[in-house]
Short mmCIF file of C-alpha atoms in Angstrom, two decimals:
data_model
loop_
_atom_site.label_atom_id
_atom_site.label_comp_id
_atom_site.label_asym_id
_atom_site.label_seq_id
_atom_site.Cartn_x
_atom_site.Cartn_y
_atom_site.Cartn_z
CA UNK A 1304 9.71 45.74 5.98
CA UNK A 1305 8.30 48.44 6.54
CA UNK A 1306 4.36 49.65 7.42
CA UNK A 1307 2.13 51.81 8.29
CA UNK A 1308 -1.60 51.35 10.75
CA UNK A 1309 -4.32 49.78 9.27
CA UNK A 1310 -7.27 51.74 9.02
CA UNK A 1311 -10.85 50.06 9.44
CA UNK A 1312 -11.93 50.26 5.78
CA UNK A 1313 -11.69 46.65 4.64
CA UNK A 1314 -15.18 45.69 2.69
CA UNK A 1315 -16.28 41.42 3.28
CA UNK A 1316 -17.76 41.19 -0.30
CA UNK A 1317 -19.08 37.21 0.47
CA UNK A 1318 -19.67 35.31 -2.71
CA UNK A 1319 -23.40 35.15 -4.12
CA UNK A 1320 -22.82 32.16 -5.45
CA UNK A 1321 -20.35 28.83 -6.05
CA UNK A 1322 -18.40 31.44 -9.14
CA UNK A 1323 -17.15 33.00 -5.57
CA UNK A 1324 -13.70 32.01 -7.50
CA UNK A 1325 -14.20 34.77 -10.03
CA UNK A 1326 -13.13 38.34 -8.85
CA UNK A 1327 -15.71 40.02 -10.29
CA UNK A 1328 -17.86 38.55 -7.62
CA UNK A 1329 -15.86 37.97 -4.49
CA UNK A 1330 -13.84 41.31 -4.71
CA UNK A 1331 -16.14 43.79 -6.02
CA UNK A 1332 -15.14 47.22 -5.30
CA UNK A 1333 -18.01 49.42 -4.67
CA UNK A 1334 -17.40 53.17 -5.64
CA UNK A 1335 -16.70 54.90 -2.03
CA UNK A 1336 -19.25 56.97 -0.49
CA UNK A 1337 -18.53 60.31 0.69
CA UNK A 1338 -18.86 61.07 4.25
CA UNK A 1339 -21.76 63.54 5.13
CA UNK A 1340 -20.14 67.25 4.80
CA UNK A 1341 -21.89 67.60 8.75
CA UNK A 1342 -19.78 64.54 9.98
CA UNK A 1343 -17.10 65.10 12.63
CA UNK A 1344 -14.68 62.47 13.89
CA UNK A 1345 -11.75 60.30 12.65
CA UNK A 1346 -11.24 56.78 11.00
CA UNK A 1347 -11.13 54.17 13.16
CA UNK A 1348 -7.77 52.56 13.52
CA UNK A 1349 -7.00 48.94 14.49
CA UNK A 1350 -4.48 48.60 17.33
CA UNK A 1351 -1.22 47.05 17.36
CA UNK A 1352 -1.62 46.03 13.18
CA UNK A 1353 0.48 46.92 10.14
CA UNK A 1354 0.15 46.71 6.83
CA UNK A 1355 3.11 45.73 4.10
CA UNK A 1356 3.55 45.57 0.61
CA UNK A 1357 5.97 42.72 -0.92
CA UNK A 1358 6.76 41.47 -4.59
CA UNK A 1359 6.66 38.03 -5.68
CA UNK A 1360 9.85 36.63 -7.82
CA UNK A 1361 7.05 36.41 -10.68
CA UNK A 1362 6.53 39.83 -10.16
CA UNK A 1363 2.95 40.06 -7.67
CA UNK A 1364 2.63 42.47 -5.84
CA UNK A 1365 0.82 42.30 -2.36
CA UNK A 1366 -0.18 44.03 0.63
CA UNK A 1367 0.87 41.69 4.20
CA UNK A 1368 -1.56 42.99 6.96
CA UNK A 1369 -0.40 42.14 10.55
CA UNK A 1370 -1.86 42.37 14.44
CA UNK A 1371 -0.31 41.38 17.07
CA UNK A 1372 -1.24 40.60 20.89
CA UNK A 1373 -0.95 43.41 23.82
CA UNK A 1374 0.32 39.96 25.91
CA UNK A 1375 4.00 38.99 26.39
CA UNK A 1376 4.78 36.11 23.85
CA UNK A 1377 5.05 32.79 25.68
CA UNK A 1378 8.74 31.34 26.16
CA UNK A 1379 8.17 29.07 22.95
CA UNK A 1380 6.68 32.50 20.92
CA UNK A 1381 3.12 33.03 19.30
CA UNK A 1382 0.48 31.01 17.99
CA UNK A 1383 0.48 32.64 14.26
CA UNK A 1384 -2.76 32.29 11.61
CA UNK A 1385 -1.78 32.80 8.31
CA UNK A 1386 -5.28 34.37 6.26
CA UNK A 1387 -5.71 33.71 2.47
CA UNK A 1388 -8.04 36.15 0.59
CA UNK A 1389 -6.86 38.94 3.83
CA UNK A 1390 -7.75 42.02 2.10
CA UNK A 1391 -11.59 40.66 3.09
CA UNK A 1392 -10.67 38.18 5.95
CA UNK A 1393 -7.91 40.02 7.89
CA UNK A 1394 -10.03 43.08 10.17
CA UNK A 1395 -12.50 40.80 10.97
CA UNK A 1396 -10.37 37.81 12.28
CA UNK A 1397 -7.52 40.05 13.82
CA UNK A 1398 -10.00 42.13 15.56
CA UNK A 1399 -11.91 39.30 16.97
CA UNK A 1400 -8.80 38.03 17.95
CA UNK A 1401 -7.82 41.01 19.80
CA UNK A 1402 -10.96 41.87 21.47
CA UNK A 1403 -13.12 38.92 22.20
CA UNK A 1404 -10.69 36.17 21.62
CA UNK A 1405 -10.27 35.70 25.48
CA UNK A 1406 -13.93 35.05 26.07
CA UNK A 1407 -13.79 32.79 23.30
CA UNK A 1408 -10.76 30.73 25.16
CA UNK A 1409 -8.50 31.62 22.60
CA UNK A 1410 -4.77 32.18 23.11
CA UNK A 1411 -3.06 35.77 22.34
CA UNK A 1412 -1.46 35.08 18.97
CA UNK A 1413 -0.65 36.79 15.35
CA UNK A 1414 -3.22 36.90 12.52
CA UNK A 1415 -1.49 37.94 8.79
CA UNK A 1416 -3.38 38.39 5.55
CA UNK A 1417 -2.05 37.99 2.60
CA UNK A 1418 -4.34 40.22 0.26
CA UNK A 1419 -4.05 42.45 -3.17
CA UNK A 1420 -3.00 46.35 -3.10
CA UNK A 1421 -5.68 46.18 -5.97
CA UNK A 1422 -7.82 43.34 -7.96
CA UNK A 1423 -8.01 40.38 -6.22
CA UNK A 1424 -5.47 37.72 -8.40
CA UNK A 1425 -6.89 34.71 -6.37
CA UNK A 1426 -7.91 32.59 -9.18
CA UNK A 1427 -4.34 32.89 -10.35
CA UNK A 1428 -2.95 32.88 -7.41
CA UNK A 1429 -4.79 29.67 -5.35
CA UNK A 1430 -5.29 27.21 -8.51
CA UNK A 1431 -3.53 24.74 -10.23
CA UNK A 1432 -2.30 24.30 -13.33
CA UNK A 1433 -4.40 22.29 -15.54
CA UNK A 1434 -3.47 21.17 -18.84
CA UNK A 1435 -6.50 22.70 -21.29
CA UNK A 1436 -8.40 24.62 -18.51
CA UNK A 1437 -11.21 23.98 -15.65
CA UNK A 1438 -14.11 22.72 -17.51
CA UNK A 1439 -16.91 23.54 -14.81
CA UNK A 1440 -16.00 27.39 -15.69
CA UNK A 1441 -13.95 27.66 -18.33
CA UNK A 1442 -13.92 31.27 -18.57
CA UNK A 1443 -13.24 32.08 -14.88
CA UNK A 1444 -9.67 34.10 -16.12
CA UNK A 1445 -6.06 33.26 -15.66
CA UNK A 1446 -5.49 30.44 -13.54
CA UNK A 1447 -2.35 28.11 -12.49
CA UNK A 1448 -0.50 30.13 -10.01
CA UNK A 1449 -0.54 28.15 -7.25
CA UNK A 1450 2.81 26.71 -7.12
CA UNK A 1451 4.31 30.38 -7.39
CA UNK A 1452 2.24 31.78 -4.79
CA UNK A 1453 3.24 29.12 -2.51
CA UNK A 1454 6.89 29.40 -2.95
CA UNK A 1455 5.93 33.27 -2.15
CA UNK A 1456 4.72 32.44 0.88
CA UNK A 1457 6.87 29.53 1.97
CA UNK A 1458 10.11 31.80 1.33
CA UNK A 1459 9.26 35.28 1.43
CA UNK A 1460 6.03 35.97 3.91
CA UNK A 1461 6.55 33.94 6.35
CA UNK A 1462 10.48 34.37 6.83
CA UNK A 1463 9.56 37.99 6.74
CA UNK A 1464 6.62 38.09 9.56
CA UNK A 1465 8.76 35.46 11.94
CA UNK A 1466 12.10 37.31 11.77
CA UNK A 1467 10.36 39.96 13.37
CA UNK A 1468 7.93 38.67 15.60
CA UNK A 1469 8.80 35.79 18.49
CA UNK A 1470 6.40 33.10 16.68
CA UNK A 1471 6.40 29.46 17.54
CA UNK A 1472 6.90 27.50 13.95
CA UNK A 1473 4.66 24.00 15.40
CA UNK A 1474 1.71 26.39 15.83
CA UNK A 1475 1.72 27.47 12.48
CA UNK A 1476 -1.80 28.00 10.69
CA UNK A 1477 -3.32 27.74 7.28
CA UNK A 1478 -6.52 29.25 6.37
CA UNK A 1479 -8.67 29.72 3.04
CA UNK A 1480 -11.92 30.14 2.17
CA UNK A 1481 -13.26 28.23 -1.30
CA UNK A 1482 -10.40 28.92 -4.37
CA UNK A 1483 -8.57 29.84 -0.78
CA UNK A 1484 -9.64 25.89 0.65
CA UNK A 1485 -8.35 24.73 -2.43
CA UNK A 1486 -5.04 25.92 -1.97
CA UNK A 1487 -4.59 25.44 1.42
CA UNK A 1488 -4.81 21.24 0.26
CA UNK A 1489 -2.73 22.23 -2.03
CA UNK A 1490 -0.01 23.53 0.49
CA UNK A 1491 -0.72 20.79 2.94
CA UNK A 1492 -0.33 18.10 -0.06
CA UNK A 1493 2.81 19.58 -1.09
CA UNK A 1494 4.45 20.92 1.73
CA UNK A 1495 2.97 19.55 4.40
CA UNK A 1496 5.59 21.03 7.07
CA UNK A 1497 5.13 24.30 6.41
CA UNK A 1498 2.13 24.35 8.83
CA UNK A 1499 1.14 22.49 11.48
CA UNK A 1500 -2.54 23.03 10.90
CA UNK A 1501 -4.44 23.57 7.71
CA UNK A 1502 -8.26 24.87 7.73
CA UNK A 1503 -9.67 24.37 4.17
CA UNK A 1504 -13.16 25.84 4.33
CA UNK A 1505 -15.69 25.24 1.13
CA UNK A 1506 -12.23 24.08 -0.65
CA UNK A 1507 -13.16 24.27 -4.60
CA UNK A 1508 -11.76 20.05 -4.82
CA UNK A 1509 -13.76 20.02 -8.34
CA UNK A 1510 -11.36 22.61 -9.95
CA UNK A 1511 -9.63 20.79 -12.90
CA UNK A 1512 -11.81 17.85 -12.70
CA UNK A 1513 -10.53 17.34 -9.15
CA UNK A 1514 -6.44 17.87 -10.09
CA UNK A 1515 -5.81 18.45 -6.28
CA UNK A 1516 -6.22 15.04 -5.43
CA UNK A 1517 -3.71 13.98 -8.26
CA UNK A 1518 -1.32 15.30 -5.03
CA UNK A 1519 -2.09 13.01 -2.56
CA UNK A 1520 0.37 9.57 -3.37
CA UNK A 1521 2.91 10.09 -1.43
CA UNK A 1522 1.15 11.85 1.15
CA UNK A 1523 1.39 9.46 4.39
CA UNK A 1524 5.03 9.31 3.60
CA UNK A 1525 6.00 12.83 3.39
CA UNK A 1526 3.69 12.96 6.68
CA UNK A 1527 5.34 10.10 8.56
CA UNK A 1528 9.05 12.01 7.84
CA UNK A 1529 7.64 15.35 9.79
CA UNK A 1530 8.62 15.65 13.65
CA UNK A 1531 5.11 15.84 14.73
CA UNK A 1532 1.43 15.12 13.44
CA UNK A 1533 -0.43 17.95 11.32
CA UNK A 1534 -4.06 18.40 11.81
CA UNK A 1535 -6.57 19.47 8.85
CA UNK A 1536 -10.10 21.23 9.30
CA UNK A 1537 -12.44 20.75 6.21
CA UNK A 1538 -15.64 22.19 6.72
CA UNK A 1539 -18.59 23.13 4.08
CA UNK A 1540 -21.90 24.91 4.01
CA UNK A 1541 -25.23 22.79 4.22
CA UNK A 1542 -26.64 24.39 1.45
CA UNK A 1543 -23.95 24.43 -1.16
CA UNK A 1544 -25.03 21.98 -3.03
CA UNK A 1545 -29.04 21.78 -2.20
CA UNK A 1546 -31.23 24.68 -1.95
CA UNK A 1547 -32.60 25.28 1.79
CA UNK A 1548 -35.89 25.12 2.65
CA UNK A 1549 -38.28 27.05 0.97
CA UNK A 1550 -35.73 27.92 -2.19
CA UNK A 1551 -36.52 25.56 -4.26
CA UNK A 1552 -37.65 27.21 -6.94
CA UNK A 1553 -36.18 30.74 -5.93
CA UNK A 1554 -34.64 32.04 -9.32
CA UNK A 1555 -31.37 32.49 -7.06
CA UNK A 1556 -30.88 29.28 -6.66
CA UNK A 1557 -32.51 27.81 -10.08
CA UNK A 1558 -29.68 30.45 -11.70
CA UNK A 1559 -26.70 28.44 -9.76
CA UNK A 1560 -28.59 24.81 -9.02
CA UNK A 1561 -26.67 23.18 -11.91
CA UNK A 1562 -23.09 24.41 -11.37
CA UNK A 1563 -23.81 23.55 -7.38
CA UNK A 1564 -25.05 20.31 -8.08
CA UNK A 1565 -21.71 19.30 -10.11
CA UNK A 1566 -19.06 21.36 -7.99
CA UNK A 1567 -19.85 18.40 -5.03
CA UNK A 1568 -18.87 21.14 -2.32
CA UNK A 1569 -20.08 19.25 0.48
CA UNK A 1570 -19.48 15.81 -0.69
CA UNK A 1571 -16.30 16.52 -2.02
CA UNK A 1572 -14.72 17.70 1.51
CA UNK A 1573 -16.23 14.19 3.25
CA UNK A 1574 -15.03 12.34 1.02
CA UNK A 1575 -11.76 13.52 0.90
CA UNK A 1576 -11.92 13.32 4.76
CA UNK A 1577 -12.72 10.15 4.60
CA UNK A 1578 -10.21 9.51 2.40
CA UNK A 1579 -7.57 10.76 4.66
CA UNK A 1580 -8.74 9.27 7.65
CA UNK A 1581 -5.90 6.19 7.44
CA UNK A 1582 -3.13 8.73 7.01
CA UNK A 1583 -0.69 9.82 9.60
CA UNK A 1584 -2.88 12.89 10.62
CA UNK A 1585 -5.51 14.05 12.39
CA UNK A 1586 -8.68 15.21 10.01
CA UNK A 1587 -11.67 16.27 11.07
CA UNK A 1588 -14.78 17.41 8.91
CA UNK A 1589 -17.96 19.24 9.54
CA UNK A 1590 -20.96 20.77 8.01
CA UNK A 1591 -21.89 24.41 8.90
CA UNK A 1592 -25.25 24.55 9.75
CA UNK A 1593 -27.80 26.62 7.43
CA UNK A 1594 -24.68 28.14 5.74
CA UNK A 1595 -24.19 28.69 1.78
CA UNK A 1596 -21.17 29.23 -0.22
CA UNK A 1597 -22.34 32.97 -0.07
CA UNK A 1598 -22.55 33.51 3.90
CA UNK A 1599 -20.21 30.67 5.05
CA UNK A 1600 -17.32 32.64 5.60
CA UNK A 1601 -17.70 34.15 8.71
CA UNK A 1602 -17.92 30.34 10.07
CA UNK A 1603 -14.82 29.39 8.33
CA UNK A 1604 -12.98 32.53 9.47
CA UNK A 1605 -14.06 31.27 13.49
CA UNK A 1606 -13.05 27.80 12.82
CA UNK A 1607 -9.47 28.84 11.67
CA UNK A 1608 -9.09 30.91 14.92
CA UNK A 1609 -10.08 28.05 16.87
CA UNK A 1610 -7.78 25.73 15.00
CA UNK A 1611 -4.65 28.24 15.65
CA UNK A 1612 -5.31 29.33 19.01
CA UNK A 1613 -7.40 27.20 21.26
CA UNK A 1614 -6.14 23.88 19.70
CA UNK A 1615 -2.72 23.02 20.80
CA UNK A 1616 -0.49 20.15 19.26
#
């Protein structure tokens, strides 16, 4: 793979509603703003970073963002975090890990973001195939490509990155938010040995009438067959399915109230955590105080960084 230094021009467009699954909302591309004619200076460049293009066997093009630490690797290799929605999440997570991680008790490690060179295809890549389509949001666009994307991640991205950098595969973490959280659960349920830890933040468990939960039969056996124990972190924002105090009559809340209640973001995540606790996996669930679905991305990234670089197996 060939790459180039990463310049900091990644917009973080957070979803305004539970409909963040739609690329038109989560991945809006605002028109570029020209710099003033008198402005002087150079673009900010993230140190020790790279971005490469990769293509899946299904023909999809991706950007793979990579940031590595200044410190030499430990004998067993660096811990590594793979982030979904990398075009939005990578720069924030990688720079925090690079510049402030040590103050937060995070070990040096590698951050990888999987993103897109153009419009996001997350609505396709992160969703399972659902016969008849999803009923809660039937007009969300192409969907059902999660199996192909998981193959791409497992068979192309991970081998390419870890052939180049010294990585400890027993410290490999996957993290995703919203539909990315849904995909993270699919990866755990289908290939639990691919990562040691999984951070599924505000996962869209509702998708396809909870299609992802149909993957649970046999999971305990798949987990038992692994040489080491896995970890799942589930979370959701406090106000994902109910209004924040004082916003009960706010037009923005009323616009999404019915959809938010039916999606059951908090309840679904809590119930899944309870259901998985008897299985041979370490499960944690928490509610992010004060957060909505639109504001919860940063707390989710912080949780993922802690899971990847502070929690040891």
